[in-house]
Tab-separated table of C-alpha atoms in Angstrom:
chain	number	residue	atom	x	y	z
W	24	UNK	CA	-15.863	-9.161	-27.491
W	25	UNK	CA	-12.391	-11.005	-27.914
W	26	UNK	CA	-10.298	-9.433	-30.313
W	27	UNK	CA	-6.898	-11.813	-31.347
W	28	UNK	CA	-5.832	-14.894	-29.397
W	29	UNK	CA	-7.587	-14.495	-26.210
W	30	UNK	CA	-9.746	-17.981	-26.913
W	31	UNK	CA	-9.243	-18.778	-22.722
W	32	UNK	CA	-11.009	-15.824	-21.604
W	33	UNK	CA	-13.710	-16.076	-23.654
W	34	UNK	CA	-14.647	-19.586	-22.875
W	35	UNK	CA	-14.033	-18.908	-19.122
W	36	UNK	CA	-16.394	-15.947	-19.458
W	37	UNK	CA	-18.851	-17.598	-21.608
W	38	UNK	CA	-19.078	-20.754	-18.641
W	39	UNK	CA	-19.623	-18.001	-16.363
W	40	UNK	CA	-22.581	-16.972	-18.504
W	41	UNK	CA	-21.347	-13.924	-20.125
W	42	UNK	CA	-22.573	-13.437	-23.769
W	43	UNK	CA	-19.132	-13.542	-25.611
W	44	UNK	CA	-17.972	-13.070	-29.208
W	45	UNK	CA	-14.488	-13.737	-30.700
W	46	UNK	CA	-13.236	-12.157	-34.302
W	47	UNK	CA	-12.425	-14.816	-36.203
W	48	UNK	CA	-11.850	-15.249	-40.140
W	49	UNK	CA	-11.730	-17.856	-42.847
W	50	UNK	CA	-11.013	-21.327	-41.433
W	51	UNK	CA	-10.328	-20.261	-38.465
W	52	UNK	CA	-13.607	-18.769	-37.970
W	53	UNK	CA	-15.654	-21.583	-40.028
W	54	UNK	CA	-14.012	-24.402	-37.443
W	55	UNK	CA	-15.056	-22.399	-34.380
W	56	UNK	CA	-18.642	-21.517	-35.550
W	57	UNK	CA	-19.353	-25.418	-36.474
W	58	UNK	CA	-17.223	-26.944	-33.744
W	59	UNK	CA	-17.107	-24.821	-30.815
W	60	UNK	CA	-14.031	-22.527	-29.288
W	61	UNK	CA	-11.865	-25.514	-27.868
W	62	UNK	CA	-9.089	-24.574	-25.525
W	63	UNK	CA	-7.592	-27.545	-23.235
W	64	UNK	CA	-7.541	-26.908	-19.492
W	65	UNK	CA	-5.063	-28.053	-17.294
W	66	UNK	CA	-7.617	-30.149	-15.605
W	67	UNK	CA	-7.997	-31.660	-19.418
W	68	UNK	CA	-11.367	-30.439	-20.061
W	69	UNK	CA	-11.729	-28.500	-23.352
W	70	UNK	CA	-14.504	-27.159	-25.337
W	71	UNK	CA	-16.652	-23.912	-25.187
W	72	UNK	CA	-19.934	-23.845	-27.703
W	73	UNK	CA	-21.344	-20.770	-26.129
W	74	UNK	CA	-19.742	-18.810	-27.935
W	75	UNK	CA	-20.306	-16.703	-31.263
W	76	UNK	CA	-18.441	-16.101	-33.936
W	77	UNK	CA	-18.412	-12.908	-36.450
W	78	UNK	CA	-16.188	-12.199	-39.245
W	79	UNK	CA	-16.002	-8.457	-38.863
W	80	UNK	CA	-16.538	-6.015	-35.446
W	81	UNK	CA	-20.180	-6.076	-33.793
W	82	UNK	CA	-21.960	-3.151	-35.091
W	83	UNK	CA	-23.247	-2.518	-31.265
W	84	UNK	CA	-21.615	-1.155	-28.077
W	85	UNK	CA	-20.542	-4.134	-25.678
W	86	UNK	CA	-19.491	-3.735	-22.516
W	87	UNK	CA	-15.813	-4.866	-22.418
W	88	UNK	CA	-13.326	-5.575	-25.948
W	89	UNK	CA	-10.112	-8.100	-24.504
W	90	UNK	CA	-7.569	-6.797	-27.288
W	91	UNK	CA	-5.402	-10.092	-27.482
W	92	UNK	CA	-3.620	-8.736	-31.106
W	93	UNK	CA	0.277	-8.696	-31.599
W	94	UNK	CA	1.148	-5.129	-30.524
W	95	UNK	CA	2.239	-3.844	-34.092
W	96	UNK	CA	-1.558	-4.590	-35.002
W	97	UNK	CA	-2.890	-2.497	-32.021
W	98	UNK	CA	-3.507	0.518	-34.545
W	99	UNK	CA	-5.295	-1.202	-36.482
W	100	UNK	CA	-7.664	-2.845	-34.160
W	101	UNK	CA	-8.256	0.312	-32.717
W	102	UNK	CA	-9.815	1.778	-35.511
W	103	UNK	CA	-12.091	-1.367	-36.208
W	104	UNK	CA	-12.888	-1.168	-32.570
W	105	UNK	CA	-14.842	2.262	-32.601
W	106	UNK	CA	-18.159	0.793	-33.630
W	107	UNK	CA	-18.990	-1.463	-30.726
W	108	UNK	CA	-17.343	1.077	-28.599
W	109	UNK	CA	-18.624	3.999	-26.116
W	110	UNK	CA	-18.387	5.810	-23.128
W	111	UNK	CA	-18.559	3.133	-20.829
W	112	UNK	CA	-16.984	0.290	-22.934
W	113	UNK	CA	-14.100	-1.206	-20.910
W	114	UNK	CA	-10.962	-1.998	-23.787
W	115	UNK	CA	-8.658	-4.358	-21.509
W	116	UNK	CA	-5.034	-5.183	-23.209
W	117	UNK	CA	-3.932	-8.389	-22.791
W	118	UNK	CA	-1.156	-8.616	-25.515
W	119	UNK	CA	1.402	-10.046	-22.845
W	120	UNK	CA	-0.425	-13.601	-23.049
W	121	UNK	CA	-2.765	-15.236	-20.473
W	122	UNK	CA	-0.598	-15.126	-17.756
W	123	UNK	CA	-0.193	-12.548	-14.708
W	124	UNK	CA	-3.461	-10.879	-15.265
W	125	UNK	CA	-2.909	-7.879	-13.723
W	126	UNK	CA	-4.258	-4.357	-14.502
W	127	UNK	CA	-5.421	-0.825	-13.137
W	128	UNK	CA	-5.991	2.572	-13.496
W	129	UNK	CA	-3.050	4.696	-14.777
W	130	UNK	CA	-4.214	7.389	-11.588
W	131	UNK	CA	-4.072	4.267	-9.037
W	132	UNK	CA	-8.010	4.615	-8.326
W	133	UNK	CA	-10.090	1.644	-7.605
W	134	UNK	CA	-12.418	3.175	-10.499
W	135	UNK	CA	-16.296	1.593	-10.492
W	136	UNK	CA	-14.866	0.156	-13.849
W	137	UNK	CA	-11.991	-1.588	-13.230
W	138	UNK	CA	-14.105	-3.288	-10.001
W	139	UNK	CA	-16.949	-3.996	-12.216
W	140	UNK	CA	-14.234	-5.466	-14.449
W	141	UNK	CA	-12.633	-7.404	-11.283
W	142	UNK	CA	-16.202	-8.928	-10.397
W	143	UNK	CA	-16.643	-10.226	-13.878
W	144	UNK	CA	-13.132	-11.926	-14.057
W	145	UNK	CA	-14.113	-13.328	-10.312
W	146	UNK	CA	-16.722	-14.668	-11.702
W	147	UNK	CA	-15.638	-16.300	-14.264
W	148	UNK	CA	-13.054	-17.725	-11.970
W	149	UNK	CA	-10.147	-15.895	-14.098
W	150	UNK	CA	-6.817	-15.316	-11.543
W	151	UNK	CA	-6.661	-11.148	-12.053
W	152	UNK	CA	-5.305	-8.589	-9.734
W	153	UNK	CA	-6.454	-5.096	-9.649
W	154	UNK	CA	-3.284	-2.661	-8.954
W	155	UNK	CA	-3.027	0.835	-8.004
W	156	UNK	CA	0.418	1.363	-9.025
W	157	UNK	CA	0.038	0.014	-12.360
W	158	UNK	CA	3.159	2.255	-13.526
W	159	UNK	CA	5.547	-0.152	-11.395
W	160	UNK	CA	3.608	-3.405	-12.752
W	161	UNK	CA	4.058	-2.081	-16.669
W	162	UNK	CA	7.742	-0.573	-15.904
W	163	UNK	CA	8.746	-4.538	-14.228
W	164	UNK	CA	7.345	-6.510	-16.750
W	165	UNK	CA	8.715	-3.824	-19.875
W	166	UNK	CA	12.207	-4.228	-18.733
W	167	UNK	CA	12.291	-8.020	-18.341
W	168	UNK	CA	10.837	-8.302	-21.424
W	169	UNK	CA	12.561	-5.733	-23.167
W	170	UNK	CA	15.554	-7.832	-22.293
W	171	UNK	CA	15.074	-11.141	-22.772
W	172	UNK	CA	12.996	-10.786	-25.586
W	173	UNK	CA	15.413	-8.946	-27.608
W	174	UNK	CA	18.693	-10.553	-26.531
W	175	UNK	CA	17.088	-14.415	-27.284
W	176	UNK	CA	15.835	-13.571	-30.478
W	177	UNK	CA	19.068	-11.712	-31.675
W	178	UNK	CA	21.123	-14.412	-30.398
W	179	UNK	CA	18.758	-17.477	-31.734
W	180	UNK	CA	19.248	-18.663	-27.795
W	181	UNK	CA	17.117	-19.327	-25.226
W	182	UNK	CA	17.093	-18.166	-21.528
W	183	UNK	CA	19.455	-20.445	-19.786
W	184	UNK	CA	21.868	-20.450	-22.601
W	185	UNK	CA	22.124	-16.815	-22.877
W	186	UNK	CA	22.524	-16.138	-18.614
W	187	UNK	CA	25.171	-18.979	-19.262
W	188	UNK	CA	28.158	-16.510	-18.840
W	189	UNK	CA	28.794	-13.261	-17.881
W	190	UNK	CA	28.432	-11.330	-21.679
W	191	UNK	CA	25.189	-12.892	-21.908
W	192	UNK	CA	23.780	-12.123	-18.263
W	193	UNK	CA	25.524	-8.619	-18.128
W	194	UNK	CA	23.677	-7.651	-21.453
W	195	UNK	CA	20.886	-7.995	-19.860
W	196	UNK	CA	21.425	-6.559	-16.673
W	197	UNK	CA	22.386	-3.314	-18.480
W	198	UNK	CA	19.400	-3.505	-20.338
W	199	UNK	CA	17.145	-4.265	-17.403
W	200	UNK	CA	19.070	-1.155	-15.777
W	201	UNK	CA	18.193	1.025	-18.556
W	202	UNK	CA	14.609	0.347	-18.666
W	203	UNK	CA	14.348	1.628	-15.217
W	204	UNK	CA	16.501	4.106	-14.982
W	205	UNK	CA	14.065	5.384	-18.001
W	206	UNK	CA	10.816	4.650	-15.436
W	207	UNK	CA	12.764	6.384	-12.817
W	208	UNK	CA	12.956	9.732	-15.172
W	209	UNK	CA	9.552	10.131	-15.805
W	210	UNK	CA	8.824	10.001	-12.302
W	211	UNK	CA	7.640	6.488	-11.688
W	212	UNK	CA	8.817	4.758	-8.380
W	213	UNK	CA	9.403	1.481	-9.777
W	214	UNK	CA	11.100	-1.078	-7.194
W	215	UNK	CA	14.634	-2.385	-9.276
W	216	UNK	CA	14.319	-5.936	-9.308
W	217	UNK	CA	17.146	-7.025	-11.483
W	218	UNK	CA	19.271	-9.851	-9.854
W	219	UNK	CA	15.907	-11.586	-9.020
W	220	UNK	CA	14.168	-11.264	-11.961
W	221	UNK	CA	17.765	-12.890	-13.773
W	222	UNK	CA	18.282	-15.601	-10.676
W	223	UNK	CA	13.878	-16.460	-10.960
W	224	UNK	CA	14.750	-16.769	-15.097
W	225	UNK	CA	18.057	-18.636	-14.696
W	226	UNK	CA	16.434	-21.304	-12.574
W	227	UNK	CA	12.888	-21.589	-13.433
W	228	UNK	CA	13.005	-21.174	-17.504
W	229	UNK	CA	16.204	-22.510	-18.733
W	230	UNK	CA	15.149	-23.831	-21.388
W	231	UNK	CA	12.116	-21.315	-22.224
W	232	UNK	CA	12.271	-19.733	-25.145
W	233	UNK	CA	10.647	-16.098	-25.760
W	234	UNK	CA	7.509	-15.554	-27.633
W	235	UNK	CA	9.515	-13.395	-30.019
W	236	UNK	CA	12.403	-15.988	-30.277
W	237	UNK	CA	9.350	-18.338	-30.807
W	238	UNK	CA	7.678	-16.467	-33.574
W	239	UNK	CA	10.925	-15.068	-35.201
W	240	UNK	CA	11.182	-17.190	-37.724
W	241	UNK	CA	6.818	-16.949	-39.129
W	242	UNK	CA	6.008	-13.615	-38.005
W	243	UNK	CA	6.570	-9.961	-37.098
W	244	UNK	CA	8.831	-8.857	-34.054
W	245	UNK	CA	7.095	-6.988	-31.692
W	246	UNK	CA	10.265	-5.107	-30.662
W	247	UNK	CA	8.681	-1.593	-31.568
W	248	UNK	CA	6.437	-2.303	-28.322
W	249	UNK	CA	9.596	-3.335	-26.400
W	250	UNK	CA	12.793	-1.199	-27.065
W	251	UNK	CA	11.250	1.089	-29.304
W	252	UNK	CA	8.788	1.858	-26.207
W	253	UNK	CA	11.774	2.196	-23.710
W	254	UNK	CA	13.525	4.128	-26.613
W	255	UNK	CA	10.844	6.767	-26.954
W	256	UNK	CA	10.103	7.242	-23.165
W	257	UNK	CA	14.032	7.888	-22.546
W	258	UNK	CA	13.813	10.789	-25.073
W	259	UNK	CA	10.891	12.102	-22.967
W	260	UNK	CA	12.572	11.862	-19.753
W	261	UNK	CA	15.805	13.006	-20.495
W	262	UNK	CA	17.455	9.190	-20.430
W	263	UNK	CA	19.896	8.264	-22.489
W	264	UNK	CA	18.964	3.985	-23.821
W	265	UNK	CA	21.586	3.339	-26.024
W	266	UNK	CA	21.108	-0.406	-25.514
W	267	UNK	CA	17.283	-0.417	-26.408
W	268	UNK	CA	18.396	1.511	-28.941
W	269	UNK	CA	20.679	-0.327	-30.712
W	270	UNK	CA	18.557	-3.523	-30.213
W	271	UNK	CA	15.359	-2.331	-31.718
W	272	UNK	CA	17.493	-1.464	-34.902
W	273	UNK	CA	19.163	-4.909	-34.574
W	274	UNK	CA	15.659	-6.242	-34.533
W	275	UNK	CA	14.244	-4.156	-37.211
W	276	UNK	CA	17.121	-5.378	-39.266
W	277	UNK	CA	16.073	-8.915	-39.367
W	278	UNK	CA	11.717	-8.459	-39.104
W	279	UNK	CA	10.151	-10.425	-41.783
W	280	UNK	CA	7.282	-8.331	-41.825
């Protein structure tokens, strides 16, 4: 069961044979029932019939819910969820798009469930990796995107723009810094990649703009999943984040929602 905009994964596990369903409403959900999921491939194929549409959650257990929902609607989806859930139900997040597929057990065990879930995605030809230090994976990709998230949309810019200059590229360094320093207090031995995660961004995505910068402007700001997350772990540990901090409220002053 797909839950939100994971439309790739369900037609690459429906070609592998997998009996899939997406949640899909109105329109939305008419077009795909009459017309088929359709997501383009880079090869330029497109088109997925196999799979079923329904308005409302399945009413039975499945065997694995892909929760593809913007973060401040994660709540809610969990409580629509519980139906078609059970014991052995694997719920995978992938609310960080359809890139870097990358997930694990929060103990670091190769559990039977995350290598059942690594055999389906093989089979369906999905690029996944199973980690067991899925702390330092969360912890890399939360402080990049803490950053860069946050400092774009605030300052309507986009990557290159804002690392053009020291302000810009030492705002978020510090904020980078802070997100780790947070990982560090609670324990979590998370490799500080800083100056190469800025130096990959500066020269590969110039131009890119954030999905929050992206989505500013039509939709909620997921910044409550972002700084508000590094916020409320630093009070745990014992970590000061007055950055996060004072971005999540800068955020929160301009959400539409």
């Amino acid at each position: 069961l797909v839950v939100g905009a994971g439309g790739y994964y369900a037609c690459e596990l429906a070609r592998a044979g997998h009996d899939v369903a997406v949640v899909a409403r109105g329109a939305h959900g008419a077009a795909i029932g009459a017309h088929g999921l359709r997501v383009r491939q880079p090869d330029g194929s497109e088109g997925c019939n196999r799979v079923a549409v329904c308005e409302a959650m399945l009413e039975r257990i499945v065997d694995l819910v892909l929760v593809a929902v913007k973060s401040y609607d994660s709540e809610r989806a969990a409580y629509l969820l519980r139906p078609c859930t059970g014991p052995a139900t694997i719920v995978l997040s992938l609310q960080n798009g359809a890139a870097d597929l990358v997930f694990g057990e929060i103990d670091g065990t190769r559990s039977p469930r995350a290598e059942r879930l690594a055999a389906w995605l093989e089979h369906a030809h999905v690029e996944h990796r199973l980690s067991t230090r899925i702390h330092n994976v969360v912890w890399d990709k939360l402080a990049s995107n803490a950053a860069f998230n946050a400092v774009t949309t605030i300052t309507r810019r986009s990557i290159g723009e804002v690392l053009d200059g020291d302000p810009g590229a030492g705002l978020i360094r510090d904020t980078m810094r802070e997100a780790f320093d947070v990982a560090h207090g609670l324990g979590h031995q998370v490799p500080v990649r800083i100056d190469a995660s800025i130096d990959h961004s500066r020269r590969a995505l110039p131009d890119f703009r954030t999905s929050m910068l992206r989505t500013s402007s039509a939709a909620g700001l997921e910044y409550d999943a972002l700084n508000g997350a590094v916020t409320r772990a630093g009070r745990r540990a014992g970590v000061a984040t007055p950055l996060n901090g004072t971005l999540a409220r800068l955020l929160a002053a301009i959400d539409r929602r």
